[in-house]
């Protein structure tokens, strides 16, 4: 499994967007690893974990071919994890020409994430029902594995946004098991979840400010 961090920052980023504190000023001056974009990751070059407002700059910074991305897995609907307005650029209406045979983007998430996507469509097009839709949404349920290519994905409940079903994700490919968690506290570690993740190869848990 190929895994690439695109960001590990909180919603304000680091240095924070408008902050003038000593730490943010130092991070701005030092640059490099001190700069943290909003959270997200690229898996096997063809699917994303979350879609932050920094995605365009990630494309330029890492020379990413985002046209190859066919799948997007979303943890929850907060804007720093799901910048739905940016996904409108995937439609050919916005001068998007894709060479790959699979032109439709498959998005996986909860009901609130789906409604956020529809809201972005209504803002741009006046309706959430468009001809030749450029995406297909899949509602996912916790503890119900699904497969994306060679990767098996299992959504696990997160303790974060109380008005929706937030998730962390367990990814499995061959002999590699990878738990990707963010915006969630240790209280999420209930026996049922501990059982599912009892054997992992790599654990990533992002709990930060900045």
mmCIF file of C-alpha atoms in Angstrom:
data_model
loop_
_atom_site.group_PDB
_atom_site.id
_atom_site.type_symbol
_atom_site.label_atom_id
_atom_site.label_comp_id
_atom_site.label_asym_id
_atom_site.label_seq_id
_atom_site.Cartn_x
_atom_site.Cartn_y
_atom_site.Cartn_z
ATOM 1 C CA UNK A 1 0.000 0.000 0.000
ATOM 2 C CA UNK A 2 1.333 3.407 -0.979
ATOM 3 C CA UNK A 3 0.420 6.154 1.472
ATOM 4 C CA UNK A 4 1.159 9.863 1.066
ATOM 5 C CA UNK A 5 0.314 12.565 3.584
ATOM 6 C CA UNK A 6 -1.186 15.659 1.998
ATOM 7 C CA UNK A 7 -1.710 17.427 5.309
ATOM 8 C CA UNK A 8 -1.780 16.860 9.056
ATOM 9 C CA UNK A 9 -2.995 20.267 10.227
ATOM 10 C CA UNK A 10 -6.198 21.220 12.007
ATOM 11 C CA UNK A 11 -8.863 23.431 10.432
ATOM 12 C CA UNK A 12 -6.795 26.599 10.930
ATOM 13 C CA UNK A 13 -3.639 25.055 9.423
ATOM 14 C CA UNK A 14 -0.152 25.762 10.748
ATOM 15 C CA UNK A 15 0.798 28.535 10.804
ATOM 16 C CA UNK A 16 -2.834 29.470 11.379
ATOM 17 C CA UNK A 17 -4.480 31.506 8.654
ATOM 18 C CA UNK A 18 -4.646 34.891 10.403
ATOM 19 C CA UNK A 19 -2.551 34.265 13.527
ATOM 20 C CA UNK A 20 0.374 36.526 14.509
ATOM 21 C CA UNK A 21 1.559 34.590 17.555
ATOM 22 C CA UNK A 22 5.236 33.769 18.094
ATOM 23 C CA UNK A 23 4.914 30.111 17.117
ATOM 24 C CA UNK A 24 2.978 30.739 13.916
ATOM 25 C CA UNK A 25 5.381 33.517 12.943
ATOM 26 C CA UNK A 26 8.339 31.195 13.507
ATOM 27 C CA UNK A 27 6.719 28.419 11.474
ATOM 28 C CA UNK A 28 6.148 30.874 8.630
ATOM 29 C CA UNK A 29 9.793 31.940 8.726
ATOM 30 C CA UNK A 30 11.239 28.427 8.938
ATOM 31 C CA UNK A 31 8.916 26.857 6.366
ATOM 32 C CA UNK A 32 9.534 23.267 5.274
ATOM 33 C CA UNK A 33 8.263 20.644 7.710
ATOM 34 C CA UNK A 34 6.938 23.417 9.966
ATOM 35 C CA UNK A 35 4.149 24.120 7.464
ATOM 36 C CA UNK A 36 1.108 21.883 7.914
ATOM 37 C CA UNK A 37 -1.735 21.872 5.422
ATOM 38 C CA UNK A 38 -5.234 20.740 6.344
ATOM 39 C CA UNK A 39 -5.545 17.005 6.783
ATOM 40 C CA UNK A 40 -5.742 14.440 4.007
ATOM 41 C CA UNK A 41 -3.922 11.555 2.344
ATOM 42 C CA UNK A 42 -3.490 9.865 -1.035
ATOM 43 C CA UNK A 43 -3.618 6.057 -1.240
ATOM 44 C CA UNK A 44 -2.121 4.099 -4.152
ATOM 45 C CA UNK A 45 -2.362 7.236 -6.331
ATOM 46 C CA UNK A 46 -6.047 6.618 -7.099
ATOM 47 C CA UNK A 47 -8.045 7.350 -3.956
ATOM 48 C CA UNK A 48 -8.121 10.103 -1.393
ATOM 49 C CA UNK A 49 -8.856 10.255 2.307
ATOM 50 C CA UNK A 50 -10.681 13.566 2.764
ATOM 51 C CA UNK A 51 -10.601 16.561 0.413
ATOM 52 C CA UNK A 52 -9.348 19.708 2.105
ATOM 53 C CA UNK A 53 -9.410 23.351 0.930
ATOM 54 C CA UNK A 54 -5.646 22.979 0.338
ATOM 55 C CA UNK A 55 -6.044 20.349 -2.385
ATOM 56 C CA UNK A 56 -5.182 22.654 -5.288
ATOM 57 C CA UNK A 57 -1.911 23.702 -3.665
ATOM 58 C CA UNK A 58 -1.210 20.047 -2.826
ATOM 59 C CA UNK A 59 -1.582 19.275 -6.529
ATOM 60 C CA UNK A 60 1.040 21.891 -7.380
ATOM 61 C CA UNK A 61 3.341 21.149 -4.455
ATOM 62 C CA UNK A 62 3.525 17.382 -5.019
ATOM 63 C CA UNK A 63 2.820 17.364 -8.781
ATOM 64 C CA UNK A 64 -0.257 15.182 -8.323
ATOM 65 C CA UNK A 65 -2.409 13.939 -11.181
ATOM 66 C CA UNK A 66 -5.772 14.197 -9.456
ATOM 67 C CA UNK A 67 -7.507 13.100 -12.642
ATOM 68 C CA UNK A 68 -6.406 9.572 -11.743
ATOM 69 C CA UNK A 69 -8.356 9.673 -8.491
ATOM 70 C CA UNK A 70 -11.532 7.609 -8.806
ATOM 71 C CA UNK A 71 -12.449 7.283 -5.121
ATOM 72 C CA UNK A 72 -12.787 9.745 -2.249
ATOM 73 C CA UNK A 73 -13.406 8.574 1.319
ATOM 74 C CA UNK A 74 -14.634 11.282 3.690
ATOM 75 C CA UNK A 75 -14.368 11.191 7.482
ATOM 76 C CA UNK A 76 -17.014 13.875 8.157
ATOM 77 C CA UNK A 77 -18.513 17.049 6.725
ATOM 78 C CA UNK A 78 -16.370 19.764 8.351
ATOM 79 C CA UNK A 79 -14.980 22.029 5.623
ATOM 80 C CA UNK A 80 -11.339 21.302 6.436
ATOM 81 C CA UNK A 81 -12.044 17.654 5.565
ATOM 82 C CA UNK A 82 -14.574 18.059 2.780
ATOM 83 C CA UNK A 83 -14.327 21.190 0.612
ATOM 84 C CA UNK A 84 -17.257 20.240 -1.609
ATOM 85 C CA UNK A 85 -17.134 23.450 -3.665
ATOM 86 C CA UNK A 86 -13.692 22.465 -4.971
ATOM 87 C CA UNK A 87 -15.093 19.189 -6.286
ATOM 88 C CA UNK A 88 -17.267 21.113 -8.741
ATOM 89 C CA UNK A 89 -14.065 21.537 -10.779
ATOM 90 C CA UNK A 90 -14.336 17.832 -11.633
ATOM 91 C CA UNK A 91 -17.286 18.554 -13.962
ATOM 92 C CA UNK A 92 -16.551 19.212 -17.643
ATOM 93 C CA UNK A 93 -18.515 22.466 -17.292
ATOM 94 C CA UNK A 94 -15.407 23.846 -15.542
ATOM 95 C CA UNK A 95 -13.059 22.897 -18.400
ATOM 96 C CA UNK A 96 -12.163 19.511 -16.955
ATOM 97 C CA UNK A 97 -11.012 16.967 -19.544
ATOM 98 C CA UNK A 98 -10.239 13.508 -18.185
ATOM 99 C CA UNK A 99 -8.293 10.902 -20.128
ATOM 100 C CA UNK A 100 -9.022 7.939 -17.873
ATOM 101 C CA UNK A 101 -11.817 5.522 -18.808
ATOM 102 C CA UNK A 102 -13.403 5.926 -15.356
ATOM 103 C CA UNK A 103 -14.472 9.562 -15.306
ATOM 104 C CA UNK A 104 -16.968 9.350 -12.468
ATOM 105 C CA UNK A 105 -15.690 10.136 -8.969
ATOM 106 C CA UNK A 106 -17.019 7.754 -6.323
ATOM 107 C CA UNK A 107 -17.480 9.486 -2.960
ATOM 108 C CA UNK A 108 -17.965 7.495 0.267
ATOM 109 C CA UNK A 109 -19.283 9.036 3.464
ATOM 110 C CA UNK A 110 -22.278 9.659 5.683
ATOM 111 C CA UNK A 111 -25.624 11.306 4.955
ATOM 112 C CA UNK A 112 -24.425 14.773 6.012
ATOM 113 C CA UNK A 113 -21.466 14.572 3.649
ATOM 114 C CA UNK A 114 -23.864 13.675 0.836
ATOM 115 C CA UNK A 115 -26.092 16.651 1.658
ATOM 116 C CA UNK A 116 -23.013 18.921 1.733
ATOM 117 C CA UNK A 117 -22.188 17.774 -1.796
ATOM 118 C CA UNK A 118 -25.748 18.433 -2.950
ATOM 119 C CA UNK A 119 -25.639 21.892 -1.371
ATOM 120 C CA UNK A 120 -22.503 22.724 -3.373
ATOM 121 C CA UNK A 121 -24.267 21.579 -6.548
ATOM 122 C CA UNK A 122 -27.288 23.760 -5.785
ATOM 123 C CA UNK A 123 -25.016 26.766 -5.254
ATOM 124 C CA UNK A 124 -23.242 26.320 -8.607
ATOM 125 C CA UNK A 125 -26.032 24.889 -10.767
ATOM 126 C CA UNK A 126 -29.253 25.852 -8.999
ATOM 127 C CA UNK A 127 -30.134 22.172 -8.602
ATOM 128 C CA UNK A 128 -28.623 19.048 -7.093
ATOM 129 C CA UNK A 129 -29.771 16.982 -10.075
ATOM 130 C CA UNK A 130 -27.562 17.565 -13.114
ATOM 131 C CA UNK A 131 -27.256 15.823 -16.457
ATOM 132 C CA UNK A 132 -24.285 13.476 -16.777
ATOM 133 C CA UNK A 133 -23.310 13.674 -13.074
ATOM 134 C CA UNK A 134 -19.573 13.567 -12.508
ATOM 135 C CA UNK A 135 -19.805 11.698 -9.214
ATOM 136 C CA UNK A 136 -21.644 8.879 -7.489
ATOM 137 C CA UNK A 137 -22.229 8.947 -3.745
ATOM 138 C CA UNK A 138 -22.105 5.850 -1.554
ATOM 139 C CA UNK A 139 -23.513 5.922 1.996
ATOM 140 C CA UNK A 140 -21.324 3.782 4.228
ATOM 141 C CA UNK A 141 -22.017 2.105 7.548
ATOM 142 C CA UNK A 142 -19.617 1.377 10.423
ATOM 143 C CA UNK A 143 -18.079 -2.100 10.629
ATOM 144 C CA UNK A 144 -19.220 -2.911 7.058
ATOM 145 C CA UNK A 145 -16.086 -3.484 4.909
ATOM 146 C CA UNK A 146 -16.012 -2.519 1.237
ATOM 147 C CA UNK A 147 -13.307 -2.908 -1.387
ATOM 148 C CA UNK A 148 -11.601 -0.283 -3.547
ATOM 149 C CA UNK A 149 -9.305 -2.079 -5.947
ATOM 150 C CA UNK A 150 -6.911 -4.092 -3.788
ATOM 151 C CA UNK A 151 -7.724 -2.186 -0.593
ATOM 152 C CA UNK A 152 -10.412 -3.227 1.892
ATOM 153 C CA UNK A 153 -11.868 -0.276 3.805
ATOM 154 C CA UNK A 154 -13.764 -0.465 7.098
ATOM 155 C CA UNK A 155 -15.382 2.629 8.614
ATOM 156 C CA UNK A 156 -15.218 2.834 12.408
ATOM 157 C CA UNK A 157 -17.189 5.300 14.570
ATOM 158 C CA UNK A 158 -15.334 8.457 15.584
ATOM 159 C CA UNK A 159 -16.046 10.647 18.601
ATOM 160 C CA UNK A 160 -16.188 14.083 17.020
ATOM 161 C CA UNK A 161 -19.212 15.714 15.378
ATOM 162 C CA UNK A 162 -22.274 14.698 17.430
ATOM 163 C CA UNK A 163 -24.888 15.555 14.797
ATOM 164 C CA UNK A 164 -23.514 13.123 12.212
ATOM 165 C CA UNK A 165 -21.785 9.740 11.941
ATOM 166 C CA UNK A 166 -18.110 10.707 11.848
ATOM 167 C CA UNK A 167 -15.629 7.987 10.930
ATOM 168 C CA UNK A 168 -12.051 6.862 11.189
ATOM 169 C CA UNK A 169 -10.882 4.241 8.705
ATOM 170 C CA UNK A 170 -9.130 0.893 8.775
ATOM 171 C CA UNK A 171 -7.389 0.104 5.467
ATOM 172 C CA UNK A 172 -6.121 -3.364 4.546
ATOM 173 C CA UNK A 173 -4.098 -4.545 1.569
ATOM 174 C CA UNK A 174 -2.314 -7.901 1.442
ATOM 175 C CA UNK A 175 -0.513 -8.148 4.808
ATOM 176 C CA UNK A 176 -0.699 -4.436 5.609
ATOM 177 C CA UNK A 177 -3.286 -3.023 8.028
ATOM 178 C CA UNK A 178 -3.429 0.722 8.471
ATOM 179 C CA UNK A 179 -5.630 2.686 10.878
ATOM 180 C CA UNK A 180 -6.164 6.320 9.919
ATOM 181 C CA UNK A 181 -7.730 8.393 12.671
ATOM 182 C CA UNK A 182 -8.248 12.114 13.150
ATOM 183 C CA UNK A 183 -10.600 14.470 14.981
ATOM 184 C CA UNK A 184 -11.383 11.797 17.545
ATOM 185 C CA UNK A 185 -10.441 11.129 21.162
ATOM 186 C CA UNK A 186 -9.471 7.997 23.050
ATOM 187 C CA UNK A 187 -13.099 7.579 24.155
ATOM 188 C CA UNK A 188 -13.759 6.080 20.715
ATOM 189 C CA UNK A 189 -11.773 3.004 21.732
ATOM 190 C CA UNK A 190 -14.702 0.812 22.734
ATOM 191 C CA UNK A 191 -14.246 -2.979 22.942
ATOM 192 C CA UNK A 192 -15.855 -3.548 19.532
ATOM 193 C CA UNK A 193 -13.396 -1.177 17.865
ATOM 194 C CA UNK A 194 -10.407 -2.470 19.809
ATOM 195 C CA UNK A 195 -11.286 -5.958 18.580
ATOM 196 C CA UNK A 196 -11.383 -4.838 14.938
ATOM 197 C CA UNK A 197 -8.036 -3.022 15.108
ATOM 198 C CA UNK A 198 -6.308 -5.433 17.496
ATOM 199 C CA UNK A 199 -3.705 -6.294 14.842
ATOM 200 C CA UNK A 200 -2.376 -3.442 12.732
ATOM 201 C CA UNK A 201 0.797 -2.688 10.815
ATOM 202 C CA UNK A 202 0.630 1.073 11.189
ATOM 203 C CA UNK A 203 -1.433 3.381 13.391
ATOM 204 C CA UNK A 204 -1.845 7.062 12.543
ATOM 205 C CA UNK A 205 -3.751 9.203 15.031
ATOM 206 C CA UNK A 206 -3.917 12.953 14.476
ATOM 207 C CA UNK A 207 -5.134 14.881 17.527
ATOM 208 C CA UNK A 208 -3.804 18.438 17.365
ATOM 209 C CA UNK A 209 -4.387 22.141 17.455
ATOM 210 C CA UNK A 210 -2.713 23.790 14.471
#
